[in-house]
mmCIF file with all atom_site columns, C-alpha atoms in Angstrom:
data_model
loop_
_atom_site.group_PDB
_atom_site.id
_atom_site.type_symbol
_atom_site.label_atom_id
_atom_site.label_alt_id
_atom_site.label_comp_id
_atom_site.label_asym_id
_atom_site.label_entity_id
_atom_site.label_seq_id
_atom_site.pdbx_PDB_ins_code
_atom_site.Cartn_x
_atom_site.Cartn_y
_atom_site.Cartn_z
_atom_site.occupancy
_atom_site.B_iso_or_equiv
_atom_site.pdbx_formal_charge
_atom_site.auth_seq_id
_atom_site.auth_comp_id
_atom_site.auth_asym_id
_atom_site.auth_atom_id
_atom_site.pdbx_PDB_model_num
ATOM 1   C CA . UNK S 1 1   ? 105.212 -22.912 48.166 1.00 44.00 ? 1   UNK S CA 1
ATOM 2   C CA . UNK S 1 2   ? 103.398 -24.806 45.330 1.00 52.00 ? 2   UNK S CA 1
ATOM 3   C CA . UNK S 1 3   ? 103.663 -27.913 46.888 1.00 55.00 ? 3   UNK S CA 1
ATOM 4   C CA . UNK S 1 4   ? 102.416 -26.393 50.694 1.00 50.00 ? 4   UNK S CA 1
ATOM 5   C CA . UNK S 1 5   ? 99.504  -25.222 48.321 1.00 52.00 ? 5   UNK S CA 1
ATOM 6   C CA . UNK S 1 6   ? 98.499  -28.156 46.737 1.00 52.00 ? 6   UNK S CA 1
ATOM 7   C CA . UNK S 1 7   ? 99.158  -30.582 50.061 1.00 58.00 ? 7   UNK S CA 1
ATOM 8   C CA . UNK S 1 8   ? 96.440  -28.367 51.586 1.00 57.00 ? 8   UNK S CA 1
ATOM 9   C CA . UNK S 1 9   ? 94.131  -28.329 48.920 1.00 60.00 ? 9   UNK S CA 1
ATOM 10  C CA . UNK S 1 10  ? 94.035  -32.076 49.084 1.00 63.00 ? 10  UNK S CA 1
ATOM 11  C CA . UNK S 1 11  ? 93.648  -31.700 52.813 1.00 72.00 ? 11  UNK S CA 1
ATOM 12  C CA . UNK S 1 12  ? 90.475  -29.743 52.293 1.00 69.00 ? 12  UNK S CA 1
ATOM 13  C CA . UNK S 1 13  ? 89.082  -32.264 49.705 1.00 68.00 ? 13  UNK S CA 1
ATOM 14  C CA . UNK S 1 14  ? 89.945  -35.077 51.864 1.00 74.00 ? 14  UNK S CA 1
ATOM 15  C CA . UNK S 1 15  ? 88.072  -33.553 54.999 1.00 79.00 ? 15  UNK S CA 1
ATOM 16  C CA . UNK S 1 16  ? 84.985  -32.340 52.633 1.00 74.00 ? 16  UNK S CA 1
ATOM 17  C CA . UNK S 1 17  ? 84.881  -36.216 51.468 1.00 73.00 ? 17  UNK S CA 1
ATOM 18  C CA . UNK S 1 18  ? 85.086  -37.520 54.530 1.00 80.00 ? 18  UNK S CA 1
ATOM 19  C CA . UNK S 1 19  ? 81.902  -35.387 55.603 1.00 81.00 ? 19  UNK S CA 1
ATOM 20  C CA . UNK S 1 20  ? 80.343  -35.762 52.968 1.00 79.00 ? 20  UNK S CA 1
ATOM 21  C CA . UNK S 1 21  ? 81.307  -39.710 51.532 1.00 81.00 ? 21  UNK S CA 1
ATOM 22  C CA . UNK S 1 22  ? 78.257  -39.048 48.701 1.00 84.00 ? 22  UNK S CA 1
ATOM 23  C CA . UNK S 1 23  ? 80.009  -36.999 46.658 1.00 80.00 ? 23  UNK S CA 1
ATOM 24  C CA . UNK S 1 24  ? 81.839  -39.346 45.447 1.00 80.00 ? 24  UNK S CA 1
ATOM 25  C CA . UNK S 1 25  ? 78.473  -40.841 43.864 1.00 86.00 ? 25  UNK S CA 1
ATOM 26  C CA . UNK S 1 26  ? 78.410  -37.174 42.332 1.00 87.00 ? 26  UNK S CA 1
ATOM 27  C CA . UNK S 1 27  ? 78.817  -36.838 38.151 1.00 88.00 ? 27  UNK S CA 1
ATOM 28  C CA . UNK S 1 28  ? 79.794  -32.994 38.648 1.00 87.00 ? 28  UNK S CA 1
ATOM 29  C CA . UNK S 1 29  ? 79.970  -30.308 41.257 1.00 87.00 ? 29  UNK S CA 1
ATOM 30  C CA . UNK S 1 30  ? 78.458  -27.164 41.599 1.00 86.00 ? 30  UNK S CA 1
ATOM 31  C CA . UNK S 1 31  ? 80.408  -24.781 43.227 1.00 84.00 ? 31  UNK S CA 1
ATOM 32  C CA . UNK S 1 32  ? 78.738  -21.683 45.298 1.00 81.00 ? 32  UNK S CA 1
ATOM 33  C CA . UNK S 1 33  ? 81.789  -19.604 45.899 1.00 75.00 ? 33  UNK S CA 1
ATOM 34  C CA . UNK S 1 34  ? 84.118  -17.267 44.052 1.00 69.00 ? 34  UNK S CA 1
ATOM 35  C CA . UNK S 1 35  ? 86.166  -19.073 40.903 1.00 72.00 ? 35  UNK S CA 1
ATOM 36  C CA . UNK S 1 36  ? 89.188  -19.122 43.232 1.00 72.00 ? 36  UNK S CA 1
ATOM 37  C CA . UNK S 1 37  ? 87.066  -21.662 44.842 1.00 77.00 ? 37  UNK S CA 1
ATOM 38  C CA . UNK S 1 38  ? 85.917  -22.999 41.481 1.00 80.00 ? 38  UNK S CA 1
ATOM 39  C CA . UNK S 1 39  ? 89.275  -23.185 40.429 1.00 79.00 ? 39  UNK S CA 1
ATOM 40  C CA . UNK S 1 40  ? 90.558  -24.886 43.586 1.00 79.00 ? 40  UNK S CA 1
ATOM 41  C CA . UNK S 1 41  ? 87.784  -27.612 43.827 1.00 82.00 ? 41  UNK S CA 1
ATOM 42  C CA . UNK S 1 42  ? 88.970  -28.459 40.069 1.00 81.00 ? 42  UNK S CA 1
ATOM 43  C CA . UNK S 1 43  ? 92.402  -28.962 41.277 1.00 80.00 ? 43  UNK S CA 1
ATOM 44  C CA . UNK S 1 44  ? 92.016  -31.562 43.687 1.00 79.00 ? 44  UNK S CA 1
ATOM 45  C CA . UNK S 1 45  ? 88.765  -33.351 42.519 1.00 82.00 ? 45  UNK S CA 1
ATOM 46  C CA . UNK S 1 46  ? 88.414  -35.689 39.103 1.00 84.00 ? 46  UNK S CA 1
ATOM 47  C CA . UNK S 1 47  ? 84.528  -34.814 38.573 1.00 86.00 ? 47  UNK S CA 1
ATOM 48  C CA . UNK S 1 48  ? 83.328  -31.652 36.342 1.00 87.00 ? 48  UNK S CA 1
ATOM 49  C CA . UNK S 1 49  ? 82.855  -28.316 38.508 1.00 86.00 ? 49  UNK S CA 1
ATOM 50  C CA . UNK S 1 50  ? 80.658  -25.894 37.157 1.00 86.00 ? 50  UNK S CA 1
ATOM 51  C CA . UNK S 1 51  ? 80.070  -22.805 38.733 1.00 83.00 ? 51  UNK S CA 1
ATOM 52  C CA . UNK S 1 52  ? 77.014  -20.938 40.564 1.00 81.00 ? 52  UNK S CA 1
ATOM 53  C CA . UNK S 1 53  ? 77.880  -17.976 40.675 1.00 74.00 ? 53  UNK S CA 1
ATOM 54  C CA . UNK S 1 54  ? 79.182  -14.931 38.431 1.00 71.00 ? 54  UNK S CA 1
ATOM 55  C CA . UNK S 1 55  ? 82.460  -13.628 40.441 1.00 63.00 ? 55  UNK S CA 1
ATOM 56  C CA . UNK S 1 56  ? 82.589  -10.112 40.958 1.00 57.00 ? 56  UNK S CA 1
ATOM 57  C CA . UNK S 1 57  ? 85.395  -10.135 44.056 1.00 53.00 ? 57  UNK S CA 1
ATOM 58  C CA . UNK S 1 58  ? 87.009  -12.165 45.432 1.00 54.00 ? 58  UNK S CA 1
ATOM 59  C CA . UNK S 1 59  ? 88.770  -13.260 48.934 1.00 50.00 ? 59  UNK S CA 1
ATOM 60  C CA . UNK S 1 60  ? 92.023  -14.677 49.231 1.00 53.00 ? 60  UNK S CA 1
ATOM 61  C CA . UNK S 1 61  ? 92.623  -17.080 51.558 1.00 53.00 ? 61  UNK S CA 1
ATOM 62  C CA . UNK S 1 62  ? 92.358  -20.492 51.524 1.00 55.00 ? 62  UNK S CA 1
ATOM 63  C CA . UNK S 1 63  ? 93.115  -22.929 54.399 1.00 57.00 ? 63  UNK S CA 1
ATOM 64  C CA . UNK S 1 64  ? 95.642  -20.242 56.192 1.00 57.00 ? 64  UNK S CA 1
ATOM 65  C CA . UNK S 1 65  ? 97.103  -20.099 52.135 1.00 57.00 ? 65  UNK S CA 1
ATOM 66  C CA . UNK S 1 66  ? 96.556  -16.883 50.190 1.00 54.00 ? 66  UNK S CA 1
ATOM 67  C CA . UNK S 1 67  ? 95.273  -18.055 46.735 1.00 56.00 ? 67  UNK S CA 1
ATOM 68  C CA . UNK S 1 68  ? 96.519  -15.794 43.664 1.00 58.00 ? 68  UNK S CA 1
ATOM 69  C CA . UNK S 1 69  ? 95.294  -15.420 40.374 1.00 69.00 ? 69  UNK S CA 1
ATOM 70  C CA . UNK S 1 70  ? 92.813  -18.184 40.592 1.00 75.00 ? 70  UNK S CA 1
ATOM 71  C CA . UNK S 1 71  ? 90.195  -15.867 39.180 1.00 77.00 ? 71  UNK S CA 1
ATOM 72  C CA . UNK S 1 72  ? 89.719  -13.227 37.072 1.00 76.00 ? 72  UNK S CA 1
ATOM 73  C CA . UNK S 1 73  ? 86.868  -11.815 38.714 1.00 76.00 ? 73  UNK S CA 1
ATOM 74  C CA . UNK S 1 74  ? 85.062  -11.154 35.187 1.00 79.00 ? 74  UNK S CA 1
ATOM 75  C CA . UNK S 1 75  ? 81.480  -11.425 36.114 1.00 79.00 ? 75  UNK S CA 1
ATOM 76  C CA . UNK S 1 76  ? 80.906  -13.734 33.387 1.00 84.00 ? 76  UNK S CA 1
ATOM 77  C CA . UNK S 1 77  ? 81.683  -16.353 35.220 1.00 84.00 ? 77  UNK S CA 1
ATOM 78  C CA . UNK S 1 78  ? 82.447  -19.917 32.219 1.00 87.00 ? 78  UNK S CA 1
ATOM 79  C CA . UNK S 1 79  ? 85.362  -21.896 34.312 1.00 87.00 ? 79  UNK S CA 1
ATOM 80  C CA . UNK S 1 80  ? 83.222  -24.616 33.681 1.00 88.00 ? 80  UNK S CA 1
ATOM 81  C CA . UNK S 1 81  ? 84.274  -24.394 29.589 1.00 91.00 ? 81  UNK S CA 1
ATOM 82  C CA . UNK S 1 82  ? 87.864  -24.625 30.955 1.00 92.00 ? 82  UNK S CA 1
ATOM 83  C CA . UNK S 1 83  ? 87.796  -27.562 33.419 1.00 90.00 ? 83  UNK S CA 1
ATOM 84  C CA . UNK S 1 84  ? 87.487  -25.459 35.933 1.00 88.00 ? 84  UNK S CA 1
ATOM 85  C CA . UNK S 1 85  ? 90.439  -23.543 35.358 1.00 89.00 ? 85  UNK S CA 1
ATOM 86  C CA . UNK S 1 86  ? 89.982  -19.541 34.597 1.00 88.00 ? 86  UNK S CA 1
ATOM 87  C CA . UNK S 1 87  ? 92.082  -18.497 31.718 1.00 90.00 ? 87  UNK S CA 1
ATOM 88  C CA . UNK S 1 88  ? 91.458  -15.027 32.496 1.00 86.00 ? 88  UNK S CA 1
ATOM 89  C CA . UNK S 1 89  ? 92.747  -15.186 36.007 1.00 84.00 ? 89  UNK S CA 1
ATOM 90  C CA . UNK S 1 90  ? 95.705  -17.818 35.141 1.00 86.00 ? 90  UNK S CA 1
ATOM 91  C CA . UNK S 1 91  ? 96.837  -16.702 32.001 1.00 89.00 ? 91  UNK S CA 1
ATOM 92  C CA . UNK S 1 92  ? 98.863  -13.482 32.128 1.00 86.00 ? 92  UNK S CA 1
ATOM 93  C CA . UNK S 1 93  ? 97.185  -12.606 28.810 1.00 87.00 ? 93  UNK S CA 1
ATOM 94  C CA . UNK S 1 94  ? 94.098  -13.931 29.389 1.00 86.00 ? 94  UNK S CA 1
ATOM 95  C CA . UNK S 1 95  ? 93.812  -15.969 26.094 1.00 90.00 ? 95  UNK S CA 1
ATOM 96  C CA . UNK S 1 96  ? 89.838  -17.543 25.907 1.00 91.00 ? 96  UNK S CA 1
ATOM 97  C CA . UNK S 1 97  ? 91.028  -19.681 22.871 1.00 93.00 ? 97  UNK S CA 1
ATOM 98  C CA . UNK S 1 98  ? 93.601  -21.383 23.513 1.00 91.00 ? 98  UNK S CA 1
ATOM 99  C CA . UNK S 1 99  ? 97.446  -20.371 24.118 1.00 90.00 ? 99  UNK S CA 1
ATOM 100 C CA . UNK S 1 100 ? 99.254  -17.397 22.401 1.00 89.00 ? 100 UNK S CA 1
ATOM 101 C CA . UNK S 1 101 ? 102.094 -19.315 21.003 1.00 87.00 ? 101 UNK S CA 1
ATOM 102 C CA . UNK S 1 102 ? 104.821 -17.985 23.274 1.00 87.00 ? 102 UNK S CA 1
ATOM 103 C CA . UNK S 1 103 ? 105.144 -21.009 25.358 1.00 85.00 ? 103 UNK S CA 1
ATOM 104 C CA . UNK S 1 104 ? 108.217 -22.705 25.260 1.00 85.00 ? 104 UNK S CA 1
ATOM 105 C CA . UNK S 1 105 ? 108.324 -26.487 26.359 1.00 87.00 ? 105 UNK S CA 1
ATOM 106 C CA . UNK S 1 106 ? 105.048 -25.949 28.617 1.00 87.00 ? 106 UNK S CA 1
ATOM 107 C CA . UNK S 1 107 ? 105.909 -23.002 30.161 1.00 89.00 ? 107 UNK S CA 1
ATOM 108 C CA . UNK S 1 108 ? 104.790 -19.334 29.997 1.00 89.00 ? 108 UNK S CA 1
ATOM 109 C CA . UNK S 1 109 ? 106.771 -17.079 28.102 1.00 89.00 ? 109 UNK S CA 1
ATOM 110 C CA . UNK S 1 110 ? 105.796 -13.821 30.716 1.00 88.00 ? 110 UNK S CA 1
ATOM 111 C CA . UNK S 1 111 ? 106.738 -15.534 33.766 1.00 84.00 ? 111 UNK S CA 1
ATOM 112 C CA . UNK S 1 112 ? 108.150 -18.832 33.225 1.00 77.00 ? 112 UNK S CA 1
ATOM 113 C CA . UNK S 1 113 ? 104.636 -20.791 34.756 1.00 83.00 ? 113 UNK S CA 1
ATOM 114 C CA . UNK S 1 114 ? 103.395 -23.525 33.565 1.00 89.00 ? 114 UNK S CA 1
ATOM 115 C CA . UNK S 1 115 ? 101.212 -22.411 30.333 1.00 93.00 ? 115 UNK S CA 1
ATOM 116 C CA . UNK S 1 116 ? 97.113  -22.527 31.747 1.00 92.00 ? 116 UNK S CA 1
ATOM 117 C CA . UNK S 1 117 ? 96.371  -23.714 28.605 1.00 94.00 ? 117 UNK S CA 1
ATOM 118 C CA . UNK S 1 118 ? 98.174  -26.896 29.189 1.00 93.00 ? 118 UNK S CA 1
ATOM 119 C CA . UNK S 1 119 ? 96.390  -27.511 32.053 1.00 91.00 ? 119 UNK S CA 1
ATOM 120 C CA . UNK S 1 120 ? 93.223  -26.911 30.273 1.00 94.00 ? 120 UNK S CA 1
ATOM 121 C CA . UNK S 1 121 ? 93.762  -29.257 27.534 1.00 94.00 ? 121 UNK S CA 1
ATOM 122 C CA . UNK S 1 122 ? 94.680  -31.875 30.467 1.00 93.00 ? 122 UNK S CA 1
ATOM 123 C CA . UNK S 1 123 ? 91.691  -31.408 32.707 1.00 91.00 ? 123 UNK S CA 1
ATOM 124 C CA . UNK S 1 124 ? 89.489  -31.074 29.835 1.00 94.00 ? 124 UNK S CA 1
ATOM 125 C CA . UNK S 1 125 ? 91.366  -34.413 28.536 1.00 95.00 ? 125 UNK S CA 1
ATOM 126 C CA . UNK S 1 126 ? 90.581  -36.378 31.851 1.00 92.00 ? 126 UNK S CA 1
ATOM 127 C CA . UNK S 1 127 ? 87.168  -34.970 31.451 1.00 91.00 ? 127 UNK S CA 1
ATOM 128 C CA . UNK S 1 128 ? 86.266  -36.616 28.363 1.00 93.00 ? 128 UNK S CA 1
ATOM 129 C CA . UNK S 1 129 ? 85.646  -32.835 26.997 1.00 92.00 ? 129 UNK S CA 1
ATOM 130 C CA . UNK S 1 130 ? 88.368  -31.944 24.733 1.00 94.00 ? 130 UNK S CA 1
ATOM 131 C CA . UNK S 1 131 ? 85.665  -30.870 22.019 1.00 93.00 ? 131 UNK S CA 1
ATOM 132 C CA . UNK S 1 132 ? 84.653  -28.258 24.294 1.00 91.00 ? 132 UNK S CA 1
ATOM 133 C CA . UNK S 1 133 ? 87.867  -26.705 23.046 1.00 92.00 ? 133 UNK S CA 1
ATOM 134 C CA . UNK S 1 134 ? 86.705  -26.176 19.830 1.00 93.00 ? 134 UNK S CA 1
ATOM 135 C CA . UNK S 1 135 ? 84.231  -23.531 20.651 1.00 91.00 ? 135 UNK S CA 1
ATOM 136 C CA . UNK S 1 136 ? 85.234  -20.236 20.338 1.00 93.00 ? 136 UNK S CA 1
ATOM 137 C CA . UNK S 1 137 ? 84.593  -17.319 22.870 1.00 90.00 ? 137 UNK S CA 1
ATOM 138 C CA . UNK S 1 138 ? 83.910  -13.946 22.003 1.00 89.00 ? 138 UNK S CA 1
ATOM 139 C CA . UNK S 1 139 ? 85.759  -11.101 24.535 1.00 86.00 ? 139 UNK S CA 1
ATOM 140 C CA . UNK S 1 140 ? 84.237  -10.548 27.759 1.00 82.00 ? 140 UNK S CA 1
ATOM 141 C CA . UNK S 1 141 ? 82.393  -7.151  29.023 1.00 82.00 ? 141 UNK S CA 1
ATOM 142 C CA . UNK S 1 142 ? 85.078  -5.753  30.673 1.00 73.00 ? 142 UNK S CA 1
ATOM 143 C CA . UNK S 1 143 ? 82.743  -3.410  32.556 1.00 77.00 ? 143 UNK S CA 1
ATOM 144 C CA . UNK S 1 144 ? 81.595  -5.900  35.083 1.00 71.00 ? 144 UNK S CA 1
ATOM 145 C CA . UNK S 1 145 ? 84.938  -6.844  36.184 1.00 66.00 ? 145 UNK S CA 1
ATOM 146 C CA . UNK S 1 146 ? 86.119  -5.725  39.668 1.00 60.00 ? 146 UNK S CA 1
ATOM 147 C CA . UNK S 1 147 ? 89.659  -4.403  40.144 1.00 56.00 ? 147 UNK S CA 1
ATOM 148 C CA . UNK S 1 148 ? 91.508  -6.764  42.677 1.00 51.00 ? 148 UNK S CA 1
ATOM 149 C CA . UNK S 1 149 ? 92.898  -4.278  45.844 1.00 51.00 ? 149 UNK S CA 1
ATOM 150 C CA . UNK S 1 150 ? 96.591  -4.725  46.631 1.00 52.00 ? 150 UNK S CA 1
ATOM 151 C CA . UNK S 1 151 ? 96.989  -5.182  50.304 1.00 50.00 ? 151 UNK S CA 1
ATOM 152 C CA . UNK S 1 152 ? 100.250 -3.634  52.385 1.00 50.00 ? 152 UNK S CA 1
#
C-alpha cells in the first residue's frame, strides 16, 4: 500500500511539473491546502514547503488514495520547522522536539513505523536546515484542534 501511495504521489508531482515547468526555478513552495497536502508536496518534491494556511480539518483523499495521519489538524499550523513533515500528525506521541527514545533501529516503538523523527532529521538534512532542529517548541493550544470523524 505504501508503495501504491508514494507511486501516485510522484504521479501528481510529475503532472503539476509538467503544467507548471517554472517551479522548478522555485527556492520553496507555498502550499494553500490542508498539511496532508503540506505533508504530501514535501514527500515528493526536494524544495522547502511552507505552509499557508493553519489546518483546522482536513479531507482525506488524495489521487483516489485516502491519506492518514498526514496532519494533525492543530491549528497552529509549523510543518514548515519539520521539512514539511507534521510530527503531531505522524508521530503517535506527537513529540515537537525530537524523538522519545523508544525507537528501535528506526522504527516506532507503538506501531513498528518508521520513527517521523527520522524522516525529519533527513528532510531537514537535504534541506540544508538541520539547525532548525535545535529550536525548541513549546506545547500547542490544544483548543483549536479539530477532532478527526471516523467514517463507516
Amino acid at each position: 500500500m505504501d508503495d501504491l501511495k508514494f507511486s501516485l504521489q510522484h504521479q501528481f508531482m510529475d503532472e503539476v511539473l509538467t503544467l507548471n515547468p517554472d517551479i522548478e526555478k522555485a527556492e520553496a513552495l507555498l502550499v494553500m491546502s490542508c498539511g496532508g497536502g503540506v505533508s504530501i508536496i514535501s514527500s515528493v518534491s526536494e524544495l522547502a514547503v511552507y505552509p499557508a494556511l493553519d489546518t483546522e480539518s482536513l479531507g482525506g483523499v488524495c489521487r483516489d488514495t485516502v491519506v492518514m495521519d498526514q496532519c494533525g489538524m492543530c491549528g497552529e499550523c509549523d510543518i514548515q520547522l519539520f521539512g514539511g513533515i507534521c510530527p503531531i500528525g505522524q508521530c503517535p506521541k506527537g513529540m515537537l522536539n525530537g524523538p522519545c527514545g523508544g525507537a528501535l533501529d528506526g522504527k516506532c516503538e507503538v506501531d513498528e513505523r518508521k520513527c517521523v523523527w527520522d524522516k525529519i532529521y533527513e528532510r531537514q538534512k537535504s534541506l540544508g536546515r538541520l539547525e532548525d532542529l535545535k529550536n525548541i517548541h513549546g506545547p500547542k493550544d490544544h483548543s483549536k484542534r479539530r477532532q478527526r470523524i471516523e467514517l463507516q
